[in-house]
Tab-separated table of C-alpha atoms and ligand atoms in Angstrom:
chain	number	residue	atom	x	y	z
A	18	UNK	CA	-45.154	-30.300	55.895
A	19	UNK	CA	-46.937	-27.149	56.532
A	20	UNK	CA	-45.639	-24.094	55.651
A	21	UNK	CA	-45.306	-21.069	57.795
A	22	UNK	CA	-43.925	-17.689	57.792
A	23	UNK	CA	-42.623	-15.653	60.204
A	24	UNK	CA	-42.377	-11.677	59.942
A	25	UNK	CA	-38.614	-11.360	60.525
A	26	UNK	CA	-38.555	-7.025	59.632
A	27	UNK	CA	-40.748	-4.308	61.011
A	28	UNK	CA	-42.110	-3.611	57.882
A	29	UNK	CA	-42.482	-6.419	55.317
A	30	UNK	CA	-40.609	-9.729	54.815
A	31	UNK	CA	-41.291	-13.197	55.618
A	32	UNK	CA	-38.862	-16.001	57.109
A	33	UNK	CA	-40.390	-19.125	55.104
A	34	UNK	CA	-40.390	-22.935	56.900
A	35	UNK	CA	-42.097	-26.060	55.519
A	36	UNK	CA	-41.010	-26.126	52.277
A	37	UNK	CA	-38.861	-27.544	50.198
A	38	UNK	CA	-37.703	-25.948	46.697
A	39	UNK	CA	-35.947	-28.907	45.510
A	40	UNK	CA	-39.406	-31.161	45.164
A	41	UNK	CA	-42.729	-30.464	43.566
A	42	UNK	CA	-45.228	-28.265	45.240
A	43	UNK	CA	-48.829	-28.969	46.461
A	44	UNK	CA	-51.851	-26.511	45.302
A	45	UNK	CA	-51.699	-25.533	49.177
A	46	UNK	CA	-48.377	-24.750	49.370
A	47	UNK	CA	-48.097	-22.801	45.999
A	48	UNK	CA	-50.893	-20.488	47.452
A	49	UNK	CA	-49.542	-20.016	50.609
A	50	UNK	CA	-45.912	-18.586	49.241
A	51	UNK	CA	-48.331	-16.377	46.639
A	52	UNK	CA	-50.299	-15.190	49.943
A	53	UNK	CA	-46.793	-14.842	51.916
A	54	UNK	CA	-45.422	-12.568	48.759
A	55	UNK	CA	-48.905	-10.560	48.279
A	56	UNK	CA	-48.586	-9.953	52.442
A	57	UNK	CA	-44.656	-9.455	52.659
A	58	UNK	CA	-43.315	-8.431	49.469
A	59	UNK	CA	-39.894	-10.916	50.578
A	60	UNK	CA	-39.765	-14.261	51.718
A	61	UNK	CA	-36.571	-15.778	53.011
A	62	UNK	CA	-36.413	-19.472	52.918
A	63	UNK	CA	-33.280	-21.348	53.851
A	64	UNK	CA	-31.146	-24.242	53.790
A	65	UNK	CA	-32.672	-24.678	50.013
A	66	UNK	CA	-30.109	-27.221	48.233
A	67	UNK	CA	-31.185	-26.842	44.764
A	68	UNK	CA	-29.676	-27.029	41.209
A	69	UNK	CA	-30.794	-24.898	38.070
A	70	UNK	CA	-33.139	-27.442	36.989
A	71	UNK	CA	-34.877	-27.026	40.303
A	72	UNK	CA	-34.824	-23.969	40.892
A	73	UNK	CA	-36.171	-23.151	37.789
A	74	UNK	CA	-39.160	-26.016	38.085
A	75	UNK	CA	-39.752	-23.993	41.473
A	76	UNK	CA	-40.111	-20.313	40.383
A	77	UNK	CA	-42.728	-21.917	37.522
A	78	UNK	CA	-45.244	-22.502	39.988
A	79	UNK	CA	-45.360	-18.619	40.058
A	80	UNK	CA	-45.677	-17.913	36.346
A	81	UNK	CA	-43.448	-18.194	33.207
A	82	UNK	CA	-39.765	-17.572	33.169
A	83	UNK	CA	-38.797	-14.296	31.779
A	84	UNK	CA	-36.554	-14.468	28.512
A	85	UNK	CA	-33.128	-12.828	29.680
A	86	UNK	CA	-32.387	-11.389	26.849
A	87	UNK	CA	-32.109	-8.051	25.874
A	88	UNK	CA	-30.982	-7.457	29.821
A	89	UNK	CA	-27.041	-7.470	29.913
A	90	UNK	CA	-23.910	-7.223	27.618
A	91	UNK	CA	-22.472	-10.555	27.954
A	92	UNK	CA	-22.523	-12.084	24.531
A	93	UNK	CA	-24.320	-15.563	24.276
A	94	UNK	CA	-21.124	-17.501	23.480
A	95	UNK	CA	-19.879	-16.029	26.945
A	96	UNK	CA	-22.611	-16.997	29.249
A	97	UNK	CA	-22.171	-19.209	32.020
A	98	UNK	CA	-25.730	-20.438	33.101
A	99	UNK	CA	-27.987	-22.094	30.836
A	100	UNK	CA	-31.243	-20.076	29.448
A	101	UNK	CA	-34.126	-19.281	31.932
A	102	UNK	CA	-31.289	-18.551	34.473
A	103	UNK	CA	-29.622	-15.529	35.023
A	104	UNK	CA	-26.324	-15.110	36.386
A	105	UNK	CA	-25.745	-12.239	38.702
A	106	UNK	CA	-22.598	-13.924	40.311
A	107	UNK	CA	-19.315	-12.107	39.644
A	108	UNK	CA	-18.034	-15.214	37.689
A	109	UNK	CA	-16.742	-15.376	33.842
A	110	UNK	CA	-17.745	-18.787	31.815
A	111	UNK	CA	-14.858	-20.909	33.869
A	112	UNK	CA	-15.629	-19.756	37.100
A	113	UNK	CA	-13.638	-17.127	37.704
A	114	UNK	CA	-14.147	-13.767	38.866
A	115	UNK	CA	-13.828	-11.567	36.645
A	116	UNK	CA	-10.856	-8.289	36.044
A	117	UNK	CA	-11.602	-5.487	37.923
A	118	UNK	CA	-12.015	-3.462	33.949
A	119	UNK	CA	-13.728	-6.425	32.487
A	120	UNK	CA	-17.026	-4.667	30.801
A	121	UNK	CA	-19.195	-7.433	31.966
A	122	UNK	CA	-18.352	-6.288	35.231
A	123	UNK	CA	-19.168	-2.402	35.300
A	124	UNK	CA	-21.847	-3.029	34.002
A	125	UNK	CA	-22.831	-5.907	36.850
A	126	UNK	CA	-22.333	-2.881	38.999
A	127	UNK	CA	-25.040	-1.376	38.409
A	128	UNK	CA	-27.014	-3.892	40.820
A	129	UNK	CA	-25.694	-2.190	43.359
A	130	UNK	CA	-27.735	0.927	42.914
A	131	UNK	CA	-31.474	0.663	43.626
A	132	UNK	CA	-33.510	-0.843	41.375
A	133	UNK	CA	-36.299	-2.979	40.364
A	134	UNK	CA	-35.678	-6.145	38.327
A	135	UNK	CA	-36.739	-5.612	34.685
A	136	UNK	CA	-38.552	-2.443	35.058
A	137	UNK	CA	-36.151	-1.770	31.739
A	138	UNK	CA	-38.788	-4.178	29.701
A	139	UNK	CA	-42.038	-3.439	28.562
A	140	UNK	CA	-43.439	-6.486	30.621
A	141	UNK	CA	-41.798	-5.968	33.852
A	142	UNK	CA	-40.838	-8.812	36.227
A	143	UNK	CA	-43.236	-9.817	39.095
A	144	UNK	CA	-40.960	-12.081	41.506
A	145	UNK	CA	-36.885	-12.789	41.554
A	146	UNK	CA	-35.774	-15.702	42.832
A	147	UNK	CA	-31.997	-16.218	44.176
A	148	UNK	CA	-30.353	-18.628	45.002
A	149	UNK	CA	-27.074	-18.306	47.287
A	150	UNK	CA	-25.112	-21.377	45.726
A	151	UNK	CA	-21.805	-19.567	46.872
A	152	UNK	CA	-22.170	-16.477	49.105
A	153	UNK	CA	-19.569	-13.875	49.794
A	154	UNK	CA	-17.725	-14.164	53.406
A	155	UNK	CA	-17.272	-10.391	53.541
A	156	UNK	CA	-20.170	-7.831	52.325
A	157	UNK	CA	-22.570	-8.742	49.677
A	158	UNK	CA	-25.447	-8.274	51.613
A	159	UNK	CA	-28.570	-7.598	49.494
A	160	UNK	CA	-30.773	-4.832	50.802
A	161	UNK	CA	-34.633	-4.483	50.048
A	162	UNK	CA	-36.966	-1.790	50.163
A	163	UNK	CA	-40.803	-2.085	50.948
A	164	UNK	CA	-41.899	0.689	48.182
A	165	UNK	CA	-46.095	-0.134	49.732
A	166	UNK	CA	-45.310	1.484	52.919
A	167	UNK	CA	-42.721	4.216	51.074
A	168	UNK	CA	-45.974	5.196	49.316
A	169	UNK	CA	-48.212	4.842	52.543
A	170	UNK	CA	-45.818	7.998	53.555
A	171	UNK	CA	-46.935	10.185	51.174
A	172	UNK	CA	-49.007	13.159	51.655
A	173	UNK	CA	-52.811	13.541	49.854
A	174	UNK	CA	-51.212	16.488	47.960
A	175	UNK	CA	-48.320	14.584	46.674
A	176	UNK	CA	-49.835	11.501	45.974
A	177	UNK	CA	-52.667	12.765	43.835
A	178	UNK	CA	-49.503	14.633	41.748
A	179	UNK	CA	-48.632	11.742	41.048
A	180	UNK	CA	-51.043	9.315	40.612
A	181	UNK	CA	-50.540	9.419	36.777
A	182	UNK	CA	-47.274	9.905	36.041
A	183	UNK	CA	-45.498	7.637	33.565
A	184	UNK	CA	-41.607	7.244	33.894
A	185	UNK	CA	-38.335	6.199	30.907
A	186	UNK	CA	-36.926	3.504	31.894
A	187	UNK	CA	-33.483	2.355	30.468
A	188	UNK	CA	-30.267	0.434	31.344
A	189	UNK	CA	-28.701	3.115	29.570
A	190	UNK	CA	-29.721	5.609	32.146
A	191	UNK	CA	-28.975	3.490	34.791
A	192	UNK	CA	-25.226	2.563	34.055
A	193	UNK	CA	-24.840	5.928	32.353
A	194	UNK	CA	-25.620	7.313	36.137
A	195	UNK	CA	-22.428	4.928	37.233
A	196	UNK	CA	-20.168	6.655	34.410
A	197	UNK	CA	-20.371	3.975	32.057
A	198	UNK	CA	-22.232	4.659	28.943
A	199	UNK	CA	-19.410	2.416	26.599
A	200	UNK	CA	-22.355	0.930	24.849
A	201	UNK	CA	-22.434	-0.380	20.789
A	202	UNK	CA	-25.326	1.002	18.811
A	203	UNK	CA	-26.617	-2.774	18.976
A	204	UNK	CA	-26.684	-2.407	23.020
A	205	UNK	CA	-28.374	1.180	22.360
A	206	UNK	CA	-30.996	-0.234	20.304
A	207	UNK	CA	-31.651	-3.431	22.569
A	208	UNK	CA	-31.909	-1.064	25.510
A	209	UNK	CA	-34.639	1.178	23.926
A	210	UNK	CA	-36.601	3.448	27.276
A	211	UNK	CA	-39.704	1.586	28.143
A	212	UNK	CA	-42.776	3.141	30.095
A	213	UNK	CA	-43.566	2.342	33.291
A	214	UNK	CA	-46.001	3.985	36.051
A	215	UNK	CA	-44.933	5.950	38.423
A	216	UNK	CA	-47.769	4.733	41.016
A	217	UNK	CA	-48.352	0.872	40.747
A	218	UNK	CA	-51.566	-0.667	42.083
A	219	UNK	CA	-51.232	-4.234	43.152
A	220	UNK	CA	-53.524	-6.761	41.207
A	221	UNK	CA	-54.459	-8.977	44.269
A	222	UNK	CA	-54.155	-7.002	47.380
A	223	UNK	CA	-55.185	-3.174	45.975
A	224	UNK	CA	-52.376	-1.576	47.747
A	225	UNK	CA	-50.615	0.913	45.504
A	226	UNK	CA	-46.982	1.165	45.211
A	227	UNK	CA	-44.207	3.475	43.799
A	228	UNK	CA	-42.131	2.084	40.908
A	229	UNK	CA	-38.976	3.776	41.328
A	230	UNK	CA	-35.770	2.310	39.721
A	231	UNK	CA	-32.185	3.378	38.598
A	232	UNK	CA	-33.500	2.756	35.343
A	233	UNK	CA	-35.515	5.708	35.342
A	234	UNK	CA	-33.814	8.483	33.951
A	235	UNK	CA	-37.275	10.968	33.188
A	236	UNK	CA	-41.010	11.614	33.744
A	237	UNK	CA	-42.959	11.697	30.594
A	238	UNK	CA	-43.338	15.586	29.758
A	239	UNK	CA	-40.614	17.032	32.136
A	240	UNK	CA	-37.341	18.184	31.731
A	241	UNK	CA	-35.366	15.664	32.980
A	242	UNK	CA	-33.353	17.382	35.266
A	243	UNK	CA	-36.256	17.878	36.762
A	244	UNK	CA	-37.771	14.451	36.690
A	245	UNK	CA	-34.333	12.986	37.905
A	246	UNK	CA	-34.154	15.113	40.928
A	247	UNK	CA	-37.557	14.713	42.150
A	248	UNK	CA	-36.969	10.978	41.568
A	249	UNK	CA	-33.717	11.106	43.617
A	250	UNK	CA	-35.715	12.313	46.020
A	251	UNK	CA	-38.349	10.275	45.819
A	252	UNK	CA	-35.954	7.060	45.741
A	253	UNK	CA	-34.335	8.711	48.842
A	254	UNK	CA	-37.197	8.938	50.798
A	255	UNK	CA	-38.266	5.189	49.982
A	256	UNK	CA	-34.926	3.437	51.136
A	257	UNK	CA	-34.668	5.432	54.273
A	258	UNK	CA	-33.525	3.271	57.160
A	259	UNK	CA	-36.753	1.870	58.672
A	260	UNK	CA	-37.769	0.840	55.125
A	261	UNK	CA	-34.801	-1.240	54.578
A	262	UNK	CA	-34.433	-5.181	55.087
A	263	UNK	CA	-30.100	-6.606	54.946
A	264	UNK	CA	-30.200	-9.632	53.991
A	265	UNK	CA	-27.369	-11.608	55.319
A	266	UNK	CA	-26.597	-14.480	53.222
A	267	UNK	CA	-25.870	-18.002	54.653
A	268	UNK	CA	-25.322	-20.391	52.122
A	269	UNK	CA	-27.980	-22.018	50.225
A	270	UNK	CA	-30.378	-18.809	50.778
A	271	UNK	CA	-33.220	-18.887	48.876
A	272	UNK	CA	-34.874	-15.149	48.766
A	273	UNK	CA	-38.054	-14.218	46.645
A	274	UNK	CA	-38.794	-10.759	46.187
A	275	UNK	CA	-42.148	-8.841	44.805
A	276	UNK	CA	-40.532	-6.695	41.716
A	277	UNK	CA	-43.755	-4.724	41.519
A	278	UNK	CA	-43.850	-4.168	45.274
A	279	UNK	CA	-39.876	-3.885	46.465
A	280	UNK	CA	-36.680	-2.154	45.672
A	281	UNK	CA	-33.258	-3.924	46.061
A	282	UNK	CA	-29.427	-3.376	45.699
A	283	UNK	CA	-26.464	-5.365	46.538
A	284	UNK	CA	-23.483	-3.826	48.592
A	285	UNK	CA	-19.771	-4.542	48.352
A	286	UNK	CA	-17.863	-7.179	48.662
A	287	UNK	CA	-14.524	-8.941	48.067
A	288	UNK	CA	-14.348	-9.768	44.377
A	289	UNK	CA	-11.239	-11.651	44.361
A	290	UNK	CA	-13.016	-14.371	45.755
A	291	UNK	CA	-16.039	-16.628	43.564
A	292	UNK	CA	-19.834	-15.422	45.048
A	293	UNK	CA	-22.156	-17.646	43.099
A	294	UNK	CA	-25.544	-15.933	42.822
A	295	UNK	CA	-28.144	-17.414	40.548
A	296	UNK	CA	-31.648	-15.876	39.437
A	297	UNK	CA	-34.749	-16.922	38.153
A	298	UNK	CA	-36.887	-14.356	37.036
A	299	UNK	CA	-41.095	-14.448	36.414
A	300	UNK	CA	-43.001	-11.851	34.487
A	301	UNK	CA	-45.288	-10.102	35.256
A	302	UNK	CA	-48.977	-10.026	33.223
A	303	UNK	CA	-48.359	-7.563	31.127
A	304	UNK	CA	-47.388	-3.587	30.850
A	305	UNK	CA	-48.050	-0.655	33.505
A	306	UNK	CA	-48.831	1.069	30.598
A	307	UNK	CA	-49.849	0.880	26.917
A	308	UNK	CA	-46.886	2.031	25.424
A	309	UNK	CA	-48.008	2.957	22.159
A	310	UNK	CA	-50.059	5.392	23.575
A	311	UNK	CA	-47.535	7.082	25.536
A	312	UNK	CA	-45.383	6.963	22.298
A	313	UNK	CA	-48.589	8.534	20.628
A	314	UNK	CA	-49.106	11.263	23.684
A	315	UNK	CA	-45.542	12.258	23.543
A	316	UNK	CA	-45.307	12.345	19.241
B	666	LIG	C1	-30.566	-9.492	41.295
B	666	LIG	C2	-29.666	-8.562	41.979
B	666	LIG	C3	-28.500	-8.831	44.022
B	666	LIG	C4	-27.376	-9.636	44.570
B	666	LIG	O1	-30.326	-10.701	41.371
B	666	LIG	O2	-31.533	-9.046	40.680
B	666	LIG	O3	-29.862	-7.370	41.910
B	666	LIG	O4	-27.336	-9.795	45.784
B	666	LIG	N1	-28.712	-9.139	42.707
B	666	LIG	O5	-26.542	-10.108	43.803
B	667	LIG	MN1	-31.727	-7.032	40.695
């Protein structure tokens, strides 16, 4: 088969044909998704009937699996995927959704605020990977963000202001923005700020990004009131309309999105009923930033 891709937003985001996740990829077609990401920054391909096993022997043709941990509160005895996958479905370990108060679920919550995957971890992610196994009939759309052309709307004056910056990230400050911040010292410890740039450059195609995430709670020698409302506004500015892709989930959606490149969220929907998302996550290279020498800059 040969693959194609058809623009399917103003912006960014690629509508995928000719391939099929569930059997092993050629050298051609490998490239030609990696070209499709680099160009698009999402690719939508559907109809994708895969299991975890397959989708995770898919998402390794893009690099290695990120290790989950360190990324949630659910304990390991009460996970319901098996490791390399991660479950972003609203579903305890028997397949049921979970209580409106369960922990596990505030803190899932916090997906629906902006936010890059990983940029809580040293070694951000590069590309998500999810799989609609069972979508949600009403809401649960995911929405991205093209954060390229957010930058590309920057003035000279503001971009140069910024060209250096280096941002905390943190789970903490993301789910402490929802109002939950019921965390154990273990969770505080495991969810440590990383550092992250504030202005990403991309490694194949040279266009330069910003790397804005609810995990960022402040800007590396600023008060962070400060840093949080010129990030709000930053973040606001990024995910106006015309920037934003809805992704409307039909079953069996498989959607790849560029972490470095793309913000995303998920909206409402009814969680009385089972919606069955799974992820496979790749990391990236390495850090946006040598974190011992921020440590050192900051000491
Ligand atoms: C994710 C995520 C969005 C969704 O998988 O990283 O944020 O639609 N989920 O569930
Ligand atoms: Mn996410």
């Amino acid at each position: 088969m040969t693959v194609a891709i058809r623009q399917i937003h103003p912006v960014f985001v690629g509508e995928v044909s000719g391939i099929d996740a569930s059997k092993p990829l050629s050298q051609a077609e490998v490239a030609a998704i990696e070209a499709g990401m680099d160009r698009y920054a999402v690719l939508v391909l559907r109809d994708q009937v895969i299991d975890d096993d397959q989708q995770m022997t898919f998402s390794q043709n893009f690099g290695k699996i990120e290790n989950a941990q360190g990324g949630n509160i659910t304990k390991q005895d009460e996970l319901r995927l098996k490791p390399g996958m991660v479950d972003v479905s609203n579903l305890d370990k028997n397949g049921r959704p979970l209580q409106r108060t369960d922990r596990r679920r505030m803190f899932n919550l916090g997906n629906r605020l902006w936010h890059s995957d990983s940029s809580f971890r040293a070694i951000p992610a590069k590309y998500s990977l999810l799989s609609g196994r069972v979508i949600s009939e009403s809401g649960g759309n995911t929405e991205f963000a093209d954060m390229r052309a957010a930058y590309d709307m920057l003035d000279d004056a503001t971009r140069a202001s910024i060209q250096d910056l280096i941002c905390e990230h943190s789970l903490i400050y993301s789910r402490g923005s929802m109002g939950f911040s019921d965390l154990t010292d273990e969770e505080r410890a495991m969810f440590k700020p990383v550092y992250q740039r504030l202005v990403r450059t991309h490694p194949v195609t040279g266009r330069k990004s910003l790397y804005l995430s609810s995990h960022i709670g402040t800007i590396v020698g600023w008060p962070m009131p400060e840093a949080r409302d010129f990030i709000r506004d930053l973040a606001e500015m990024a995910t106006q309309r015309e920037l934003v892709y809805i992704h409307r989930w039909r079953p069996n959606d498989l959607v790849i999105w560029d972490n470095r490149q793309t913000m995303h969220r998920v909206r409402r929907f009814d969680e009385t009923k089972p919606r069955d998302m799974r992820r496979t996550t790749i990391a990236s290279d390495g850090p946006t930033v040598d974190q011992a020498a921020v440590l050192a800059s900051t000491a």
